[in-house]
mmCIF file of N, CA, C and O in Angstrom:
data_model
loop_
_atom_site.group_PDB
_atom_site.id
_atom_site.type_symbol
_atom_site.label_atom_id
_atom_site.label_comp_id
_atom_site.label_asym_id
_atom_site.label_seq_id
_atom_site.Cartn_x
_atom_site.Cartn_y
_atom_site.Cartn_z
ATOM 1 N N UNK A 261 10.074 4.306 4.534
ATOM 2 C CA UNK A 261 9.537 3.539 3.429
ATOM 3 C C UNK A 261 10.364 3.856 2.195
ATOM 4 O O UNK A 261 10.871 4.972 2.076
ATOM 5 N N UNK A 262 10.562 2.648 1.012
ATOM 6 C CA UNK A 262 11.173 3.239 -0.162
ATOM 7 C C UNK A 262 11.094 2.382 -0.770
ATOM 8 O O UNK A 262 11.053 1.267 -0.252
ATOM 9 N N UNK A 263 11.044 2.547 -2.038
ATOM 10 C CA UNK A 263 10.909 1.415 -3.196
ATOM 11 C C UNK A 263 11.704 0.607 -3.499
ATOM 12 O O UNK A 263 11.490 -0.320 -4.279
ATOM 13 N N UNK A 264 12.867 0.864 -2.860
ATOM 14 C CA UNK A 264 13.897 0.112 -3.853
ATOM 15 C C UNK A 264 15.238 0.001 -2.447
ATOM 16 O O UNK A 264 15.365 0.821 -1.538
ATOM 17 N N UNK A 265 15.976 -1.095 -2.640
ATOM 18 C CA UNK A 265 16.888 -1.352 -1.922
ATOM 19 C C UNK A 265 18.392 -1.292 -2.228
ATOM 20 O O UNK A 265 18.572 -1.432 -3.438
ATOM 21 N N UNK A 266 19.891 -1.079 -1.322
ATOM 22 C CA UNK A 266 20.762 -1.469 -2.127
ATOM 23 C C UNK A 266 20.987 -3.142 -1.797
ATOM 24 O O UNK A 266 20.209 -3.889 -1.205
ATOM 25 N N UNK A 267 22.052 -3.394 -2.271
ATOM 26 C CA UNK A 267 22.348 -5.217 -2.345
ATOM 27 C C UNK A 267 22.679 -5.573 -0.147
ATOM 28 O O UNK A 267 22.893 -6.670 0.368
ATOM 29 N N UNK A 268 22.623 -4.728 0.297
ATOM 30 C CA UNK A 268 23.084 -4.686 1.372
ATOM 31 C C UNK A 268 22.342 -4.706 2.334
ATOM 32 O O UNK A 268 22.748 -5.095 3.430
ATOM 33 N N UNK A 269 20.476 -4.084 2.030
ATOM 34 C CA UNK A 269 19.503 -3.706 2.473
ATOM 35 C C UNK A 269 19.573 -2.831 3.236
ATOM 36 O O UNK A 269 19.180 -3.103 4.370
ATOM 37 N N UNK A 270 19.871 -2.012 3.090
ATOM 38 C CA UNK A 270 19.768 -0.493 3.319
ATOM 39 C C UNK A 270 18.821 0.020 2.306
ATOM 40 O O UNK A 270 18.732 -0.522 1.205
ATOM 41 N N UNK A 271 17.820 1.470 2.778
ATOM 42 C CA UNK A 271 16.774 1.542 1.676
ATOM 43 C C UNK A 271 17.245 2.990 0.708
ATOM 44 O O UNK A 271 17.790 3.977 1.202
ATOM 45 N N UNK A 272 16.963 2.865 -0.458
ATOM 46 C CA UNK A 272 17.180 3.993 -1.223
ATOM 47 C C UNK A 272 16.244 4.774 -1.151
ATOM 48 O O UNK A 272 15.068 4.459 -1.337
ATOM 49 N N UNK A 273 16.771 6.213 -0.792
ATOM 50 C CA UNK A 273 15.539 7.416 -0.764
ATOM 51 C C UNK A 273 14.427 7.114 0.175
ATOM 52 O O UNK A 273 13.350 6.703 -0.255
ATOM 53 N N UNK A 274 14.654 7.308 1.483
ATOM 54 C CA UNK A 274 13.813 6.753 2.459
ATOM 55 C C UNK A 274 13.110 7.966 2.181
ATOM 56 O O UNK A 274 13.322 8.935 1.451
ATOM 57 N N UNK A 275 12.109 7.588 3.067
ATOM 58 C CA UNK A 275 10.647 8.731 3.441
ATOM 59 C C UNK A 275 10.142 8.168 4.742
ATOM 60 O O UNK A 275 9.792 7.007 4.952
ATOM 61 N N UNK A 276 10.162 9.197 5.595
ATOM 62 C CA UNK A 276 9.485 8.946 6.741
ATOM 63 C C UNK A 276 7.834 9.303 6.761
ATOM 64 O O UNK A 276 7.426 10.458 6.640
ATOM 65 N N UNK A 277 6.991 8.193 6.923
ATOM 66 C CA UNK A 277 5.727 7.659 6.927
ATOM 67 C C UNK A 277 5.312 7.726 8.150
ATOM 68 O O UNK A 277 4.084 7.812 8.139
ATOM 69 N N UNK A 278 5.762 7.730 9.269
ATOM 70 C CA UNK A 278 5.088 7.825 10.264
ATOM 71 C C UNK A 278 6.171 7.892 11.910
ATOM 72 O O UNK A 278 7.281 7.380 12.056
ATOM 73 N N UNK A 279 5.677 8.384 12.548
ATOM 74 C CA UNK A 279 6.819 9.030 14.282
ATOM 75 C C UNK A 279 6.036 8.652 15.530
ATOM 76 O O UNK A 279 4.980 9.232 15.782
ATOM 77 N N UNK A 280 6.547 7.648 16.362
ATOM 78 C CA UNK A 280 5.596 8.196 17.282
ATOM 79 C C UNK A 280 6.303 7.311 18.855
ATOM 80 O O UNK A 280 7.483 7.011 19.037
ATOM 81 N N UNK A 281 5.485 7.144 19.511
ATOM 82 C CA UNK A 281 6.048 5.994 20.726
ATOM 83 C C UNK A 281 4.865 4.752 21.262
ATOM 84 O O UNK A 281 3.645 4.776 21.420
ATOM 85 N N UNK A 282 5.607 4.015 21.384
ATOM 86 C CA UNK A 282 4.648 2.756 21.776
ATOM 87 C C UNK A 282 5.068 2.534 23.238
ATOM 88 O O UNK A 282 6.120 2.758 23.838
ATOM 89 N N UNK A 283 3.824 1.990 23.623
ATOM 90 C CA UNK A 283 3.618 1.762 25.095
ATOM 91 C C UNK A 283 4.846 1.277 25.271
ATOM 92 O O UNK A 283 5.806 1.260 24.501
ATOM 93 N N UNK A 284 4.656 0.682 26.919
ATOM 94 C CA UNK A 284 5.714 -0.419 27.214
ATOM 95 C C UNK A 284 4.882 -1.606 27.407
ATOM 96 O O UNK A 284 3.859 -1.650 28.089
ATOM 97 N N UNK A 285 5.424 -2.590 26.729
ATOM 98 C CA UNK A 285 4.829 -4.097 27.297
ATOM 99 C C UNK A 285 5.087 -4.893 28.149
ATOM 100 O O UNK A 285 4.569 -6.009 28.111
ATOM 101 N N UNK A 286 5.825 -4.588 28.992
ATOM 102 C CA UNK A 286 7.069 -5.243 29.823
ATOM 103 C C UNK A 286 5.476 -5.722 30.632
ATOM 104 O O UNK A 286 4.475 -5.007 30.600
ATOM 105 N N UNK A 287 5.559 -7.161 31.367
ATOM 106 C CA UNK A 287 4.582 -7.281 32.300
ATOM 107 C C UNK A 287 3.146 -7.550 31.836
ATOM 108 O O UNK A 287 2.220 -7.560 32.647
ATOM 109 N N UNK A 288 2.937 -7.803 30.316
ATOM 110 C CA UNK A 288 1.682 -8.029 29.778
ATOM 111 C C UNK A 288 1.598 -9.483 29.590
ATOM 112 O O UNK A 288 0.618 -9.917 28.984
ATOM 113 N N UNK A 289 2.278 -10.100 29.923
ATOM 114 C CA UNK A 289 2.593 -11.635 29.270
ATOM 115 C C UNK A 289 2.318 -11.628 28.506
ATOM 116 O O UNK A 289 2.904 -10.793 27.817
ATOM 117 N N UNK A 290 1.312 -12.376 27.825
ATOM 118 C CA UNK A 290 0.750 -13.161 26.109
ATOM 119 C C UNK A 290 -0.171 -11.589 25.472
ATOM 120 O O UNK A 290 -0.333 -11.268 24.295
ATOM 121 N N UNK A 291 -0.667 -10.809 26.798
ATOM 122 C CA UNK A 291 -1.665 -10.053 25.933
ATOM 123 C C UNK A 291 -0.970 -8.330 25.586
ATOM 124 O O UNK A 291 -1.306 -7.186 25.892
ATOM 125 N N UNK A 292 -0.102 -8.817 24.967
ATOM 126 C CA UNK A 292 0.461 -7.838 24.654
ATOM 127 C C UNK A 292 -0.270 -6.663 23.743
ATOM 128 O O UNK A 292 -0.813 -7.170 22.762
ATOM 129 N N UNK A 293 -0.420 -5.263 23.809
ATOM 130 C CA UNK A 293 -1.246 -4.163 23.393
ATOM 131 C C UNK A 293 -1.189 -4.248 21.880
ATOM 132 O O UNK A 293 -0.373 -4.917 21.248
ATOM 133 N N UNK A 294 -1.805 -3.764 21.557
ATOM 134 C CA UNK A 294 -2.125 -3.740 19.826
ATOM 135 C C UNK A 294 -2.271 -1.903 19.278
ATOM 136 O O UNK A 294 -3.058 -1.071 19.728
ATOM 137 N N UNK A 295 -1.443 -1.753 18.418
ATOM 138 C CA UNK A 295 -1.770 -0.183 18.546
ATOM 139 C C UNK A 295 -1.492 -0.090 16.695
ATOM 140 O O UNK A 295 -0.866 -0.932 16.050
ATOM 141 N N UNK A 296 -1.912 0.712 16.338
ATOM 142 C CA UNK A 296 -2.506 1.358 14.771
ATOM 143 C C UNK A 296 -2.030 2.578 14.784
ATOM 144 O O UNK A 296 -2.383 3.462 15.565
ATOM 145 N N UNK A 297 -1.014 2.693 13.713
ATOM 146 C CA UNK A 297 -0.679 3.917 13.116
ATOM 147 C C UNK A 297 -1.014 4.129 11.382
ATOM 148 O O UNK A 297 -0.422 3.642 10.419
ATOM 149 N N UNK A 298 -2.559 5.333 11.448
ATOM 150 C CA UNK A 298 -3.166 4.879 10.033
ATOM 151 C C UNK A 298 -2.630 6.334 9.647
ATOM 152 O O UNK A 298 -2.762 7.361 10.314
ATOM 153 N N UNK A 299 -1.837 6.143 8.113
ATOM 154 C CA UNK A 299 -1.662 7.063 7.547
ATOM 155 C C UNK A 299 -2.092 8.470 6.973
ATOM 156 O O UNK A 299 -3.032 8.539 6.181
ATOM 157 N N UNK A 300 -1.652 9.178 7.229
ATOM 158 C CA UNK A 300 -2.434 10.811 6.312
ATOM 159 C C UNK A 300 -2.589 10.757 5.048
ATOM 160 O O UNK A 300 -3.645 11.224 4.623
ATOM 161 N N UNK A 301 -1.782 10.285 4.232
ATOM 162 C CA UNK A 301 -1.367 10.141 2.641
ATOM 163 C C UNK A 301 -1.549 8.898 2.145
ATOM 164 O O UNK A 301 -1.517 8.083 3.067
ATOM 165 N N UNK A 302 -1.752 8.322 0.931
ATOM 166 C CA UNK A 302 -1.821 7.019 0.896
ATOM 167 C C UNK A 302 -0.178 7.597 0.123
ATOM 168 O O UNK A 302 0.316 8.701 -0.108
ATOM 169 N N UNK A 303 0.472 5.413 -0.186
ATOM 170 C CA UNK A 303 1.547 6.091 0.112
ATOM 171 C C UNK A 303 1.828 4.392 -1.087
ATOM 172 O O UNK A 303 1.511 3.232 -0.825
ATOM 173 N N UNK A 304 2.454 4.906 -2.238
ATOM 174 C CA UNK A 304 2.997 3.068 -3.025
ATOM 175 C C UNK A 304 4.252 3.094 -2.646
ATOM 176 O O UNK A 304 4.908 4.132 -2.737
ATOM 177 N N UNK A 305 4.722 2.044 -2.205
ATOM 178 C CA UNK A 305 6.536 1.558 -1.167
ATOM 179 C C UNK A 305 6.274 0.206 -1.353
ATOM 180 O O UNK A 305 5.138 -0.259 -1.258
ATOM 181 N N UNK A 306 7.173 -0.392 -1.591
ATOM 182 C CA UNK A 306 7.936 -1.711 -1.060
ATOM 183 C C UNK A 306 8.588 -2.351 0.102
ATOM 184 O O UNK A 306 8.429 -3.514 0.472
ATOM 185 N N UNK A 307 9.144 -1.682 0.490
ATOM 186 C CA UNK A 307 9.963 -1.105 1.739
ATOM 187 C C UNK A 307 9.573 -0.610 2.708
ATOM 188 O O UNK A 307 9.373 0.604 2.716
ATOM 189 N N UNK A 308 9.306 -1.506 4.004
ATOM 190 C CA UNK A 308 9.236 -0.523 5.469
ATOM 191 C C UNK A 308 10.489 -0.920 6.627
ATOM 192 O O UNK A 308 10.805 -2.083 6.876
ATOM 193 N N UNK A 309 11.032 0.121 7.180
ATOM 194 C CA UNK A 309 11.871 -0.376 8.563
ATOM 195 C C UNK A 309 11.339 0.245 9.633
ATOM 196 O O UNK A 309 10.577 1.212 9.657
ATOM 197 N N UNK A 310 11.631 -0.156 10.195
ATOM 198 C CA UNK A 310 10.939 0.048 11.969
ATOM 199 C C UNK A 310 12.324 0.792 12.722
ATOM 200 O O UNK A 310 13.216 -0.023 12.956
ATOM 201 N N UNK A 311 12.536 1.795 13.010
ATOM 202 C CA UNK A 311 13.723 2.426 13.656
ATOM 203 C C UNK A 311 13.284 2.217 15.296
ATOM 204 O O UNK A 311 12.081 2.481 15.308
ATOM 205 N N UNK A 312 13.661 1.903 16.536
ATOM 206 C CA UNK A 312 13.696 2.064 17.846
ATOM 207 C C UNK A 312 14.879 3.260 18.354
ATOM 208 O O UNK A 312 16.060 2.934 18.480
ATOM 209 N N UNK A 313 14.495 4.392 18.571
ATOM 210 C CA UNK A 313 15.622 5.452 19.192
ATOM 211 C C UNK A 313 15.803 5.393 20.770
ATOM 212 O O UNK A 313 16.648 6.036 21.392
ATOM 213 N N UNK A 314 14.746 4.400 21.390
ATOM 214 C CA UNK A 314 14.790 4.843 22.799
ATOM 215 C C UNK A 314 14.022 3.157 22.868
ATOM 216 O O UNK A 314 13.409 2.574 21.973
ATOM 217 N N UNK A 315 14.309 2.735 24.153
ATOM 218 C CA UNK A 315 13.274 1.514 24.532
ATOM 219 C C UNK A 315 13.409 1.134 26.145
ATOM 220 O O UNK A 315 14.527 1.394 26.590
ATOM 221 N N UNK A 316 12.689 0.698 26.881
ATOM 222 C CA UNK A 316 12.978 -0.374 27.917
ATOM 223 C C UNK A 316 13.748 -0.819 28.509
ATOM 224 O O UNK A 316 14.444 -1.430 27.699
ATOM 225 N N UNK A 317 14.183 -0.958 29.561
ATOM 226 C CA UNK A 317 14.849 -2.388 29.708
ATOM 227 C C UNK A 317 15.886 -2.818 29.079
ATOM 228 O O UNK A 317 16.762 -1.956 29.022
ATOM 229 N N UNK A 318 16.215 -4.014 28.469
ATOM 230 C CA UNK A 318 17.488 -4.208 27.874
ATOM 231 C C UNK A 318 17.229 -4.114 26.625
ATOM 232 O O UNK A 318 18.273 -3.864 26.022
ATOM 233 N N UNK A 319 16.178 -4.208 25.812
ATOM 234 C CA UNK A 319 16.330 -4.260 24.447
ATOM 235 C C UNK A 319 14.877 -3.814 23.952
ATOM 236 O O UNK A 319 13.966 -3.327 24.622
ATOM 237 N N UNK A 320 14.915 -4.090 22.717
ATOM 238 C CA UNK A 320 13.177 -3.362 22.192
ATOM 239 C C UNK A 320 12.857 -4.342 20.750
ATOM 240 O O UNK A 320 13.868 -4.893 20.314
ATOM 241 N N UNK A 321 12.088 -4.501 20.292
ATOM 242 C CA UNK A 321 11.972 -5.391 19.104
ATOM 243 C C UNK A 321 10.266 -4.913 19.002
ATOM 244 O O UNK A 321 9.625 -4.121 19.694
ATOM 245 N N UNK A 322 9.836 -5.825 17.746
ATOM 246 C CA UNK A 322 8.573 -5.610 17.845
ATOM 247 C C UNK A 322 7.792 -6.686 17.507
ATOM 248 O O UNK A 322 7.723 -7.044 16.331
ATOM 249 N N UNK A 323 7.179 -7.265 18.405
ATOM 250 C CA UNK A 323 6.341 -8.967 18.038
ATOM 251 C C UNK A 323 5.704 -8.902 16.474
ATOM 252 O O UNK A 323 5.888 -9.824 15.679
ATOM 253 N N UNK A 324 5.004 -7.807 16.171
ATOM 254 C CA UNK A 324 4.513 -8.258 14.604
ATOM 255 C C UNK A 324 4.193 -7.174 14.211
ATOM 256 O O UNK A 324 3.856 -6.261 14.966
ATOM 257 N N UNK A 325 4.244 -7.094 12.980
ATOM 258 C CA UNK A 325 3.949 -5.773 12.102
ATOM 259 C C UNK A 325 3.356 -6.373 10.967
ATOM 260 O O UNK A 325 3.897 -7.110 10.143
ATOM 261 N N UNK A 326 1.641 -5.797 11.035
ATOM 262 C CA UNK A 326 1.271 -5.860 9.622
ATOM 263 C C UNK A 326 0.820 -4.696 9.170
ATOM 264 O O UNK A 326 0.344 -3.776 9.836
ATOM 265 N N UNK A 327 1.034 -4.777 7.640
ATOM 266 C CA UNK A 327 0.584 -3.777 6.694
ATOM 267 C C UNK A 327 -0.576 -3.746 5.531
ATOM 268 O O UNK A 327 -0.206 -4.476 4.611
ATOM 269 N N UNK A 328 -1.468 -3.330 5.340
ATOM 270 C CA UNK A 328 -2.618 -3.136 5.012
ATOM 271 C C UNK A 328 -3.080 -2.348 3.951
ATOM 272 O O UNK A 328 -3.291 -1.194 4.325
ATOM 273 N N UNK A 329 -3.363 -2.580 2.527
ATOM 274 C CA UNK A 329 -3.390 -2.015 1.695
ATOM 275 C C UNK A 329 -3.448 -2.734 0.888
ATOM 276 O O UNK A 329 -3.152 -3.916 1.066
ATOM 277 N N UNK A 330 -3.931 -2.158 -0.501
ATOM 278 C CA UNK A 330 -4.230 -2.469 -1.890
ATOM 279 C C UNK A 330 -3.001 -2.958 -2.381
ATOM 280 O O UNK A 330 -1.945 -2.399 -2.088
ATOM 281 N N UNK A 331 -3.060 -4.116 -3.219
ATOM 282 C CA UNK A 331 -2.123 -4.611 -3.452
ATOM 283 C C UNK A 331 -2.296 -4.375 -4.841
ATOM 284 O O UNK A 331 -3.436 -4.174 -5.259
ATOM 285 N N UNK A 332 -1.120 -4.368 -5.780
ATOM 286 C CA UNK A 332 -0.835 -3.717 -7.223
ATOM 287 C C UNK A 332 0.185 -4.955 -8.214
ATOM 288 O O UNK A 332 0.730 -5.928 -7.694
ATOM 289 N N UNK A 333 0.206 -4.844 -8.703
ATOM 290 C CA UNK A 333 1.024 -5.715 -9.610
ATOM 291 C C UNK A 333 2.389 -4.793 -10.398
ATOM 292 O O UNK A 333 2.245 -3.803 -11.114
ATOM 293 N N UNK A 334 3.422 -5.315 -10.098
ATOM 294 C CA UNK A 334 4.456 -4.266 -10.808
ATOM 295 C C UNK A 334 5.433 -5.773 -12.075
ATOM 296 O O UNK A 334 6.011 -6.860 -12.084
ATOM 297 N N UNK A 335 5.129 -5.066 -12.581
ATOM 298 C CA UNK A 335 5.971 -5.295 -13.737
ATOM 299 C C UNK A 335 7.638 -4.773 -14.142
ATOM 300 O O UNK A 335 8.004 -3.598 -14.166
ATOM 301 N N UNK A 336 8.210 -5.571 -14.342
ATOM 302 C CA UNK A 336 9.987 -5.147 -14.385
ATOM 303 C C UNK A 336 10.203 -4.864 -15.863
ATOM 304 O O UNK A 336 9.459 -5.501 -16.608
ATOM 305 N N UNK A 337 11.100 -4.007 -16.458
ATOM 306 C CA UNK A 337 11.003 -4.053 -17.924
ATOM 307 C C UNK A 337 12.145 -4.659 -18.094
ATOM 308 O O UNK A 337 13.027 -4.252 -17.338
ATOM 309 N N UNK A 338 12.509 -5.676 -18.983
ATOM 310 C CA UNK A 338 13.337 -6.578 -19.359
ATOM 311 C C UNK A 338 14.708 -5.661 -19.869
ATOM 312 O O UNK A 338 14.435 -5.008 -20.876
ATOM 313 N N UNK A 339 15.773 -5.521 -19.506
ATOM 314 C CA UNK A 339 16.734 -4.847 -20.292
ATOM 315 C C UNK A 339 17.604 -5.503 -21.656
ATOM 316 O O UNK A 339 18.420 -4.807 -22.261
#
């Protein structure tokens, strides 16, 4: 997670938020598993990436990712 990006999207000053492994779905057709990773810390970011170090089969992706939380209003200061 990180607030801020460079022009390239790569994230500035990452923080790792959360580690873990997800099933395999291979063979679920449409009902693919649903799994929740709820935080220890609450946590204000802009920025999330999803890293895969290991997967399946030929490839790994992830059908959907949502995120859940209080939403805030940020203001930019004009230079």
């Amino acid at each position: 997670a990180a607030k801020e990006i460079t022009s390239d999207g790569e994230l500035i000053e990452p923080r790792r938020i959360a580690a873990g492994t997800l099933p395999n779905a291979a063979g679920t057709g449409t009902r693919l598993p649903v799994e929740s990773v709820p935080l220890d810390d609450e946590i204000q970011t802009r920025y999330l990436k999803f890293i895969a170090t290991t997967y399946y089969g030929s490839g790994c992706g992830l059908n959907e990712c949502r995120v859940f939380g209080k939403a805030t209003r940020v203001t930019e200061e004009a230079n």
